[in-house]
Short mmCIF file of C-alpha atoms in Angstrom, two decimals:
data_model
loop_
_atom_site.label_atom_id
_atom_site.label_comp_id
_atom_site.label_asym_id
_atom_site.label_seq_id
_atom_site.Cartn_x
_atom_site.Cartn_y
_atom_site.Cartn_z
CA MET A 1 69.94 114.09 100.35
CA THR A 2 67.75 116.91 101.67
CA CYS A 3 68.93 119.02 104.58
CA PHE A 4 65.99 120.00 106.79
CA VAL A 5 67.65 122.89 108.64
CA THR A 6 65.60 126.07 108.24
CA HIS A 7 67.59 128.61 110.28
CA LEU A 8 69.57 129.27 113.45
CA GLU A 9 67.93 130.94 116.45
CA CYS A 10 69.36 132.60 119.55
CA ALA A 11 68.50 130.62 122.67
CA ASN A 12 68.07 133.86 124.61
CA CYS A 13 66.68 136.65 122.42
CA PHE A 14 65.36 134.47 119.54
CA GLU A 15 67.16 136.46 116.83
CA ARG A 16 67.27 134.45 113.60
CA TYR A 17 70.34 133.72 111.49
CA ALA A 18 70.83 132.15 108.08
CA ALA A 19 71.93 128.53 108.19
CA ASN A 20 74.13 128.71 105.10
CA GLN A 21 77.00 130.61 106.74
CA ALA A 22 79.24 130.08 109.76
CA HIS A 23 78.15 131.70 113.03
CA GLY A 24 79.45 131.95 116.57
CA LEU A 25 77.38 133.46 119.35
CA CYS A 26 74.35 135.68 118.78
CA VAL A 27 75.56 139.09 117.61
CA LYS A 28 72.89 140.90 119.63
CA CYS A 29 73.23 139.26 123.06
CA GLN A 30 76.31 137.00 122.85
CA LYS A 31 74.37 133.86 123.73
CA PRO A 32 74.38 130.44 121.97
CA LEU A 33 72.40 129.59 118.86
CA TRP A 34 70.00 126.68 118.30
CA VAL A 35 69.81 124.84 114.98
CA ARG A 36 66.15 124.67 113.90
CA TYR A 37 64.58 122.11 111.52
CA ASP A 38 61.43 121.75 109.45
CA LEU A 39 60.16 118.87 111.57
CA ASN A 40 56.92 118.58 109.60
CA ALA A 41 58.99 117.85 106.52
CA VAL A 42 61.14 115.38 108.47
CA ARG A 43 57.98 113.61 109.67
CA SER A 44 56.74 113.20 106.11
CA ARG A 45 60.11 111.85 104.94
CA LEU A 46 61.26 109.67 107.85
CA ALA A 47 59.59 106.99 109.97
CA LYS A 48 61.04 105.25 113.01
CA ARG A 49 61.10 101.94 111.18
CA ASP A 50 63.42 103.43 108.54
CA LEU A 51 66.23 103.58 111.08
CA THR A 52 66.49 99.80 111.42
CA ALA A 53 68.10 99.44 107.99
CA ARG A 54 70.76 102.06 108.67
CA ALA A 55 74.29 101.68 109.97
CA ALA A 56 74.55 101.78 113.77
CA THR A 57 76.32 105.14 113.95
CA MET A 58 75.36 108.63 115.10
CA TRP A 59 74.85 109.56 111.44
CA ARG A 60 71.77 107.29 111.17
CA TYR A 61 69.73 110.31 112.32
CA GLN A 62 70.82 112.38 109.32
CA GLU A 63 67.44 114.09 108.83
CA LEU A 64 67.77 115.53 112.34
CA LEU A 65 71.33 116.69 111.77
CA PRO A 66 72.64 119.70 109.82
CA ILE A 67 74.16 117.59 107.05
CA GLU A 68 74.31 119.22 103.62
CA ASP A 69 76.32 116.54 101.83
CA PRO A 70 77.03 113.09 103.32
CA GLU A 71 80.30 113.09 101.36
CA ASN A 72 81.54 115.88 103.64
CA ILE A 73 81.00 113.96 106.88
CA VAL A 74 84.20 113.76 108.93
CA SER A 75 84.07 110.43 110.74
CA LEU A 76 86.29 108.17 112.79
CA GLY A 77 83.55 105.54 113.18
CA GLU A 78 81.08 107.00 115.72
CA THR A 79 79.25 103.82 116.64
CA MET A 80 76.04 103.77 118.68
CA THR A 81 77.17 103.26 122.26
CA PRO A 82 75.81 100.44 124.42
CA LEU A 83 73.09 100.96 127.01
CA LEU A 84 74.07 98.44 129.66
CA PRO A 85 72.19 97.11 132.69
CA VAL A 86 74.37 97.27 135.81
CA PRO A 87 72.61 94.88 138.20
CA ARG A 88 75.23 94.77 140.95
CA LEU A 89 75.44 98.55 141.06
CA ALA A 90 71.64 98.71 141.03
CA SER A 91 71.50 96.28 143.95
CA SER A 92 74.02 98.35 145.92
CA PHE A 93 71.68 101.34 145.56
CA GLY A 94 68.51 99.30 146.18
CA LEU A 95 67.25 100.17 142.68
CA ARG A 96 64.86 98.24 140.48
CA GLU A 97 66.71 99.25 137.29
CA LEU A 98 69.91 101.13 136.62
CA LEU A 99 71.40 101.53 133.14
CA VAL A 100 74.70 103.02 131.99
CA LYS A 101 75.07 104.56 128.53
CA ASP A 102 78.75 103.96 127.89
CA GLU A 103 80.20 106.77 125.81
CA SER A 104 83.76 105.58 126.45
CA ARG A 105 83.39 103.34 123.37
CA LEU A 106 83.49 106.31 120.98
CA PRO A 107 86.58 107.45 119.05
CA THR A 108 89.04 109.25 121.35
CA GLY A 109 87.38 107.55 124.33
CA SER A 110 84.67 110.04 125.24
CA PHE A 111 81.33 111.60 124.34
CA LYS A 112 83.22 114.62 122.98
CA ALA A 113 83.66 112.69 119.73
CA ARG A 114 79.98 113.24 118.89
CA GLY A 115 80.16 117.02 119.16
CA MET A 116 83.49 117.45 117.45
CA ALA A 117 82.60 115.11 114.59
CA MET A 118 79.61 117.33 113.84
CA ALA A 119 81.44 120.63 114.41
CA ILE A 120 84.36 119.68 112.17
CA THR A 121 81.95 118.38 109.53
CA LYS A 122 80.21 121.77 109.45
CA ALA A 123 83.55 123.58 109.46
CA ARG A 124 84.42 121.63 106.34
CA ASP A 125 81.05 122.60 104.81
CA PHE A 126 81.90 126.27 105.39
CA GLY A 127 85.43 125.98 104.00
CA ILE A 128 87.10 126.58 107.37
CA GLY A 129 90.68 125.33 107.51
CA ARG A 130 91.88 126.43 110.97
CA VAL A 131 90.10 125.73 114.27
CA ALA A 132 90.83 126.30 117.94
CA ALA A 133 89.30 125.35 121.28
CA PRO A 134 89.92 125.54 125.00
CA THR A 135 89.64 122.21 126.78
CA ALA A 136 89.43 120.60 130.17
CA GLY A 137 90.74 117.48 128.46
CA ASN A 138 88.61 115.28 126.22
CA ALA A 139 87.21 118.00 123.94
CA GLY A 140 90.70 119.02 122.87
CA GLY A 141 91.69 115.47 122.04
CA ALA A 142 88.52 114.96 120.02
CA MET A 143 88.93 118.23 118.13
CA ALA A 144 92.56 117.47 117.34
CA ALA A 145 91.67 114.00 116.01
CA TYR A 146 88.76 115.14 113.83
CA ALA A 147 90.69 118.15 112.55
CA ALA A 148 93.49 115.79 111.57
CA ARG A 149 90.97 113.54 109.84
CA ALA A 150 89.66 116.54 107.90
CA GLY A 151 93.13 117.88 107.07
CA MET A 152 92.61 121.04 109.14
CA GLU A 153 95.03 122.98 111.27
CA SER A 154 94.07 122.94 114.97
CA TYR A 155 95.06 124.75 118.16
CA VAL A 156 94.32 123.51 121.68
CA PHE A 157 94.67 125.43 124.95
CA MET A 158 94.37 123.55 128.24
CA PRO A 159 94.90 124.21 131.96
CA GLN A 160 98.36 123.18 133.10
CA ASP A 161 96.98 120.36 135.27
CA THR A 162 94.84 118.78 132.54
CA PRO A 163 95.25 114.97 132.53
CA ILE A 164 98.49 114.15 130.74
CA ILE A 165 96.77 111.66 128.42
CA ASN A 166 94.72 114.50 126.92
CA ALA A 167 97.80 116.59 126.23
CA LYS A 168 99.53 113.65 124.58
CA GLU A 169 96.57 112.83 122.32
CA CYS A 170 96.31 116.46 121.14
CA TRP A 171 100.03 116.59 120.42
CA LEU A 172 100.02 113.22 118.66
CA ALA A 173 97.14 114.34 116.42
CA GLY A 174 99.21 117.29 115.24
CA ALA A 175 97.38 120.04 117.13
CA LYS A 176 99.42 123.03 118.24
CA THR A 177 98.97 122.36 121.93
CA PHE A 178 99.53 124.81 124.78
CA TYR A 179 99.31 124.65 128.55
CA VAL A 180 97.84 127.69 130.31
CA ASN A 181 98.47 128.54 133.97
CA GLY A 182 94.78 129.13 134.59
CA LEU A 183 91.37 127.47 134.16
CA ILE A 184 89.34 126.63 131.07
CA ASN A 185 87.74 130.08 130.99
CA ASP A 186 91.25 131.58 130.76
CA CYS A 187 91.95 129.24 127.86
CA GLY A 188 88.68 130.36 126.28
CA ARG A 189 89.73 133.99 126.52
CA ILE A 190 92.91 133.20 124.57
CA VAL A 191 90.90 131.40 121.88
CA GLY A 192 88.52 134.37 121.63
CA GLU A 193 91.36 136.85 121.27
CA GLY A 194 93.02 134.68 118.63
CA LYS A 195 90.04 134.77 116.26
CA THR A 196 91.27 138.09 114.88
CA LYS A 197 94.99 137.66 115.47
CA LYS A 198 95.32 134.10 114.14
CA GLY A 199 92.24 133.73 111.95
CA TRP A 200 90.95 130.52 113.46
CA PHE A 201 87.33 129.51 114.01
CA ASP A 202 86.33 129.19 117.67
CA LEU A 203 84.99 125.71 118.51
CA SER A 204 84.49 126.44 122.23
CA THR A 205 81.53 124.77 123.93
CA LEU A 206 78.30 126.39 122.67
CA LYS A 207 80.19 129.26 121.01
CA GLU A 208 79.26 127.60 117.73
CA PRO A 209 75.91 125.86 117.14
CA TYR A 210 76.90 122.41 115.89
CA ARG A 211 78.64 120.58 118.72
CA ILE A 212 75.25 120.46 120.44
CA GLU A 213 73.74 118.78 117.36
CA GLY A 214 76.31 116.02 117.59
CA LYS A 215 75.74 115.65 121.33
CA LYS A 216 71.97 115.41 120.93
CA THR A 217 72.46 112.05 119.22
CA MET A 218 72.98 110.69 122.75
CA GLY A 219 69.32 111.41 123.39
CA LEU A 220 68.19 110.07 120.02
CA GLU A 221 70.10 106.84 120.58
CA LEU A 222 68.83 106.46 124.12
CA ALA A 223 65.23 106.84 122.98
CA GLU A 224 65.66 104.32 120.18
CA GLN A 225 67.43 101.81 122.44
CA LEU A 226 64.51 102.01 124.92
CA ASP A 227 61.96 101.56 122.11
CA TRP A 228 61.07 105.28 122.41
CA HIS A 229 60.01 104.97 126.08
CA LEU A 230 62.23 107.51 127.84
CA PRO A 231 63.61 106.72 131.30
CA ASP A 232 62.32 108.35 134.48
CA VAL A 233 65.66 109.94 135.36
CA ILE A 234 68.93 110.84 133.65
CA LEU A 235 72.00 111.72 135.71
CA TYR A 236 74.56 113.66 133.73
CA PRO A 237 77.95 115.09 134.76
CA THR A 238 77.78 118.76 133.88
CA GLY A 239 80.59 121.11 132.95
CA GLY A 240 79.76 123.12 129.85
CA GLY A 241 76.48 121.20 129.72
CA THR A 242 76.26 120.58 125.99
CA GLY A 243 75.28 116.94 126.45
CA LEU A 244 72.43 117.67 128.85
CA ILE A 245 71.16 120.52 126.69
CA GLY A 246 71.50 118.45 123.54
CA MET A 247 69.53 115.55 124.93
CA TRP A 248 66.73 117.84 126.08
CA LYS A 249 66.61 119.29 122.56
CA ALA A 250 66.52 115.77 121.10
CA PHE A 251 63.55 114.79 123.29
CA ALA A 252 61.65 117.94 122.25
CA GLU A 253 62.25 117.20 118.56
CA LEU A 254 61.20 113.56 118.95
CA GLU A 255 57.99 114.68 120.64
CA GLN A 256 57.24 117.08 117.79
CA LEU A 257 57.80 114.23 115.35
CA GLY A 258 55.22 112.18 117.24
CA TRP A 259 57.72 109.40 117.93
CA LEU A 260 57.30 109.30 121.71
CA PRO A 261 54.33 107.35 123.10
CA SER A 262 54.20 109.64 126.14
CA SER A 263 54.74 113.36 126.70
CA ARG A 264 56.54 112.55 129.96
CA LYS A 265 60.23 113.43 129.82
CA PRO A 266 63.08 112.26 132.05
CA ARG A 267 63.98 114.33 135.08
CA MET A 268 67.38 115.73 134.17
CA ILE A 269 69.87 115.71 137.04
CA CYS A 270 72.82 118.10 136.70
CA CYS A 271 75.71 116.57 138.66
CA GLN A 272 78.74 118.62 139.72
CA SER A 273 81.54 118.46 142.28
CA GLU A 274 81.56 120.77 145.29
CA GLY A 275 84.95 121.85 143.93
CA CYS A 276 83.23 123.46 140.93
CA ALA A 277 79.45 123.86 141.14
CA PRO A 278 78.32 127.11 139.50
CA VAL A 279 75.14 125.62 138.02
CA VAL A 280 74.16 124.00 141.32
CA ARG A 281 74.57 127.33 143.15
CA ALA A 282 72.41 129.12 140.58
CA PHE A 283 69.77 126.37 140.74
CA GLU A 284 69.59 126.55 144.53
CA LYS A 285 69.24 130.34 144.42
CA GLY A 286 66.50 130.19 141.79
CA GLU A 287 68.63 132.11 139.30
CA ARG A 288 68.72 131.63 135.54
CA PHE A 289 72.36 132.62 135.04
CA ALA A 290 75.28 131.27 137.05
CA ALA A 291 77.97 133.42 138.64
CA LYS A 292 81.61 132.45 138.10
CA PHE A 293 82.78 129.79 140.56
CA ASP A 294 86.01 131.03 142.09
CA ASN A 295 88.98 128.75 142.81
CA ALA A 296 87.47 125.82 140.93
CA ALA A 297 89.27 122.55 141.65
CA THR A 298 88.22 118.93 141.08
CA ILE A 299 89.81 115.70 139.88
CA ALA A 300 86.80 115.33 137.57
CA SER A 301 88.38 117.68 135.05
CA GLY A 302 85.44 117.55 132.65
CA VAL A 303 83.16 119.29 135.15
CA ARG A 304 85.75 121.89 136.12
CA VAL A 305 84.06 124.70 134.18
CA PRO A 306 83.72 127.77 136.42
CA VAL A 307 81.78 129.76 133.79
CA ALA A 308 79.45 128.03 131.31
CA VAL A 309 78.21 130.10 128.36
CA GLY A 310 75.13 127.85 128.23
CA ASP A 311 74.36 128.12 131.95
CA PHE A 312 70.79 129.32 131.37
CA MET A 313 70.17 126.54 128.84
CA ILE A 314 71.23 123.92 131.39
CA LEU A 315 69.08 125.47 134.11
CA ASP A 316 66.08 125.84 131.79
CA ALA A 317 66.27 122.15 130.84
CA VAL A 318 66.70 120.95 134.43
CA ARG A 319 63.76 123.01 135.67
CA ALA A 320 61.49 122.18 132.73
CA SER A 321 62.13 118.48 133.34
CA GLY A 322 61.31 118.63 137.04
CA GLY A 323 64.90 117.63 137.75
CA THR A 324 67.51 119.07 140.05
CA ALA A 325 71.16 120.10 140.31
CA ILE A 326 73.42 118.61 142.95
CA ALA A 327 77.05 118.92 144.00
CA VAL A 328 78.88 116.04 145.68
CA PRO A 329 81.93 116.10 147.96
CA GLU A 330 85.23 115.90 146.14
CA HIS A 331 86.38 113.07 148.43
CA ALA A 332 83.52 110.85 147.17
CA ILE A 333 84.69 110.78 143.55
CA GLU A 334 87.62 108.35 143.56
CA PRO A 335 85.90 105.78 145.84
CA TRP A 336 82.84 105.73 143.59
CA MET A 337 85.02 105.39 140.51
CA LYS A 338 86.71 102.34 142.09
CA LYS A 339 83.46 100.83 143.38
CA ALA A 340 81.62 101.15 140.07
CA ILE A 341 84.45 99.64 138.05
CA ALA A 342 85.03 96.83 140.55
CA LEU A 343 81.33 95.91 140.59
CA GLU A 344 80.63 96.06 136.84
CA GLY A 345 83.93 96.16 134.93
CA LEU A 346 82.92 99.27 132.99
CA SER A 347 85.55 101.93 132.38
CA ILE A 348 83.96 104.60 134.58
CA CYS A 349 85.49 108.09 134.46
CA PRO A 350 85.63 110.45 137.47
CA GLU A 351 82.84 112.62 136.03
CA THR A 352 80.53 109.61 136.03
CA ALA A 353 81.64 108.78 139.58
CA VAL A 354 80.22 112.23 140.44
CA CYS A 355 76.86 110.96 139.17
CA PHE A 356 76.98 107.82 141.31
CA ALA A 357 77.77 109.87 144.40
CA ALA A 358 74.85 112.14 143.49
CA LEU A 359 72.56 109.16 142.99
CA GLU A 360 73.39 107.86 146.47
CA THR A 361 72.53 111.24 148.00
CA LEU A 362 69.31 111.73 146.03
CA LEU A 363 68.04 108.28 146.98
CA ALA A 364 68.84 108.94 150.65
CA ARG A 365 66.91 112.23 150.46
CA GLY A 366 63.92 110.59 148.82
CA THR A 367 64.31 112.81 145.75
CA LEU A 368 64.54 109.68 143.61
CA SER A 369 62.62 106.45 144.08
CA PRO A 370 64.03 102.89 144.06
CA ASN A 371 61.37 102.15 141.43
CA ASP A 372 62.58 104.82 139.01
CA ARG A 373 64.16 103.70 135.76
CA ILE A 374 67.49 105.53 135.95
CA VAL A 375 70.15 106.12 133.30
CA VAL A 376 73.64 107.35 134.10
CA PHE A 377 75.91 108.55 131.29
CA ASN A 378 79.52 107.40 131.40
CA THR A 379 81.10 110.21 129.43
CA GLY A 380 84.65 108.92 129.14
CA ALA A 381 87.11 106.09 129.68
CA ALA A 382 88.77 105.65 133.08
CA GLN A 383 92.19 105.07 131.54
CA LYS A 384 92.29 108.68 130.36
CA TYR A 385 92.52 109.87 133.98
CA PRO A 386 95.67 108.39 135.55
CA GLU A 387 96.03 111.39 137.88
CA ALA A 388 92.60 110.72 139.41
CA VAL A 389 93.51 107.26 140.69
CA HIS A 390 95.83 106.64 143.64
CA GLU A 391 96.40 102.90 143.64
CA ASN A 392 98.50 101.04 146.20
CA ILE A 393 99.96 97.97 144.52
CA PRO A 394 102.47 95.89 146.52
CA LEU A 395 105.67 94.58 144.95
CA LEU A 396 106.52 90.90 145.13
CA ASP A 397 110.25 90.20 145.40
CA ILE A 398 111.06 87.09 143.35
CA GLY A 399 114.42 86.83 145.14
CA ARG A 400 112.73 85.96 148.44
CA PRO A 401 110.20 83.29 149.50
CA LEU A 402 106.65 84.48 148.97
CA ASP A 403 104.66 85.31 152.09
CA TRP A 404 101.34 83.78 151.03
CA ALA A 405 99.62 85.17 154.11
CA GLN A 406 100.07 88.64 152.59
CA ILE A 407 98.55 87.63 149.24
#
């Protein structure tokens, strides 16, 4: 097959880099790199109708991915995820249409599978045998699983209060797993220092260019599932922001291909918790770069990222889309997680509960309309967050008569 990648390009200073060698951040300004494609060549080779005959996986968009050799793809079966109407939730909000794109169906139970599948695939292309990443939870589990699939050695560093399920999945997949008595940025510092000392390749969010290419398949899938008519609004839980940035990149590439019937793009809503809202603060101040958020704390561990290397990329996408950034009270997260699951049966993670709390606020403010077509991304499975749920389940004593009035 033909690979249509032409070069890599710094998202900040536009310095170009060769695509046939491994890169981290831009050498000149230490900002993330975009993967660029010859979209004219893609247009002449690929039509929308060609996709219908392909397997329903993220790899169906191979011409828009940096794939050199399909034989090198590292896969655990990354199926297209369902886009589900949620009518009872929609009714509770007074909405005409609300859809949930359920990423919990992916391998390792979260959207992180997309990015890590692509990053590990490219690591294999470049002959890399040892990888490392900091994690707030799901990214580490995904990296460990895909590294195991590829036969690579992996190292994971996570805050000490990361959900226990994530630690167990990293350990079970054979990753050398470490707790750190700090936040994810402290874990990232350790990974950065270890590049020289331990010789691993750094797979931190946006510190290599390929996780974003895997994540952009969320946007490609969404467009295809809606017959290329993009929704009015997308609410996305934002930590490192790779998913939001990746989708915005996907929509731009689809427009250049001429596949979208309208130039109108979704308003991108960056959703964070008040316990960790660096992007929201920067958005409200009109700034392009976000200051570190001190004392970050939230049960939605995936959005607990006090410093995002791609902060300006998130903010650029939100502003270009006419969207907004919003932080919700920490106390709203668990109730919305419970309400959403009880109404629809979907395995809603706390990060997605942040989006539902944000949606409620934005509708009340009049920022969003009840007639908008709204998509919320469920980025992970609820069962991966036992620490976020505080259930009260009574015990029935079989040695005593049942008190049916209490049942």
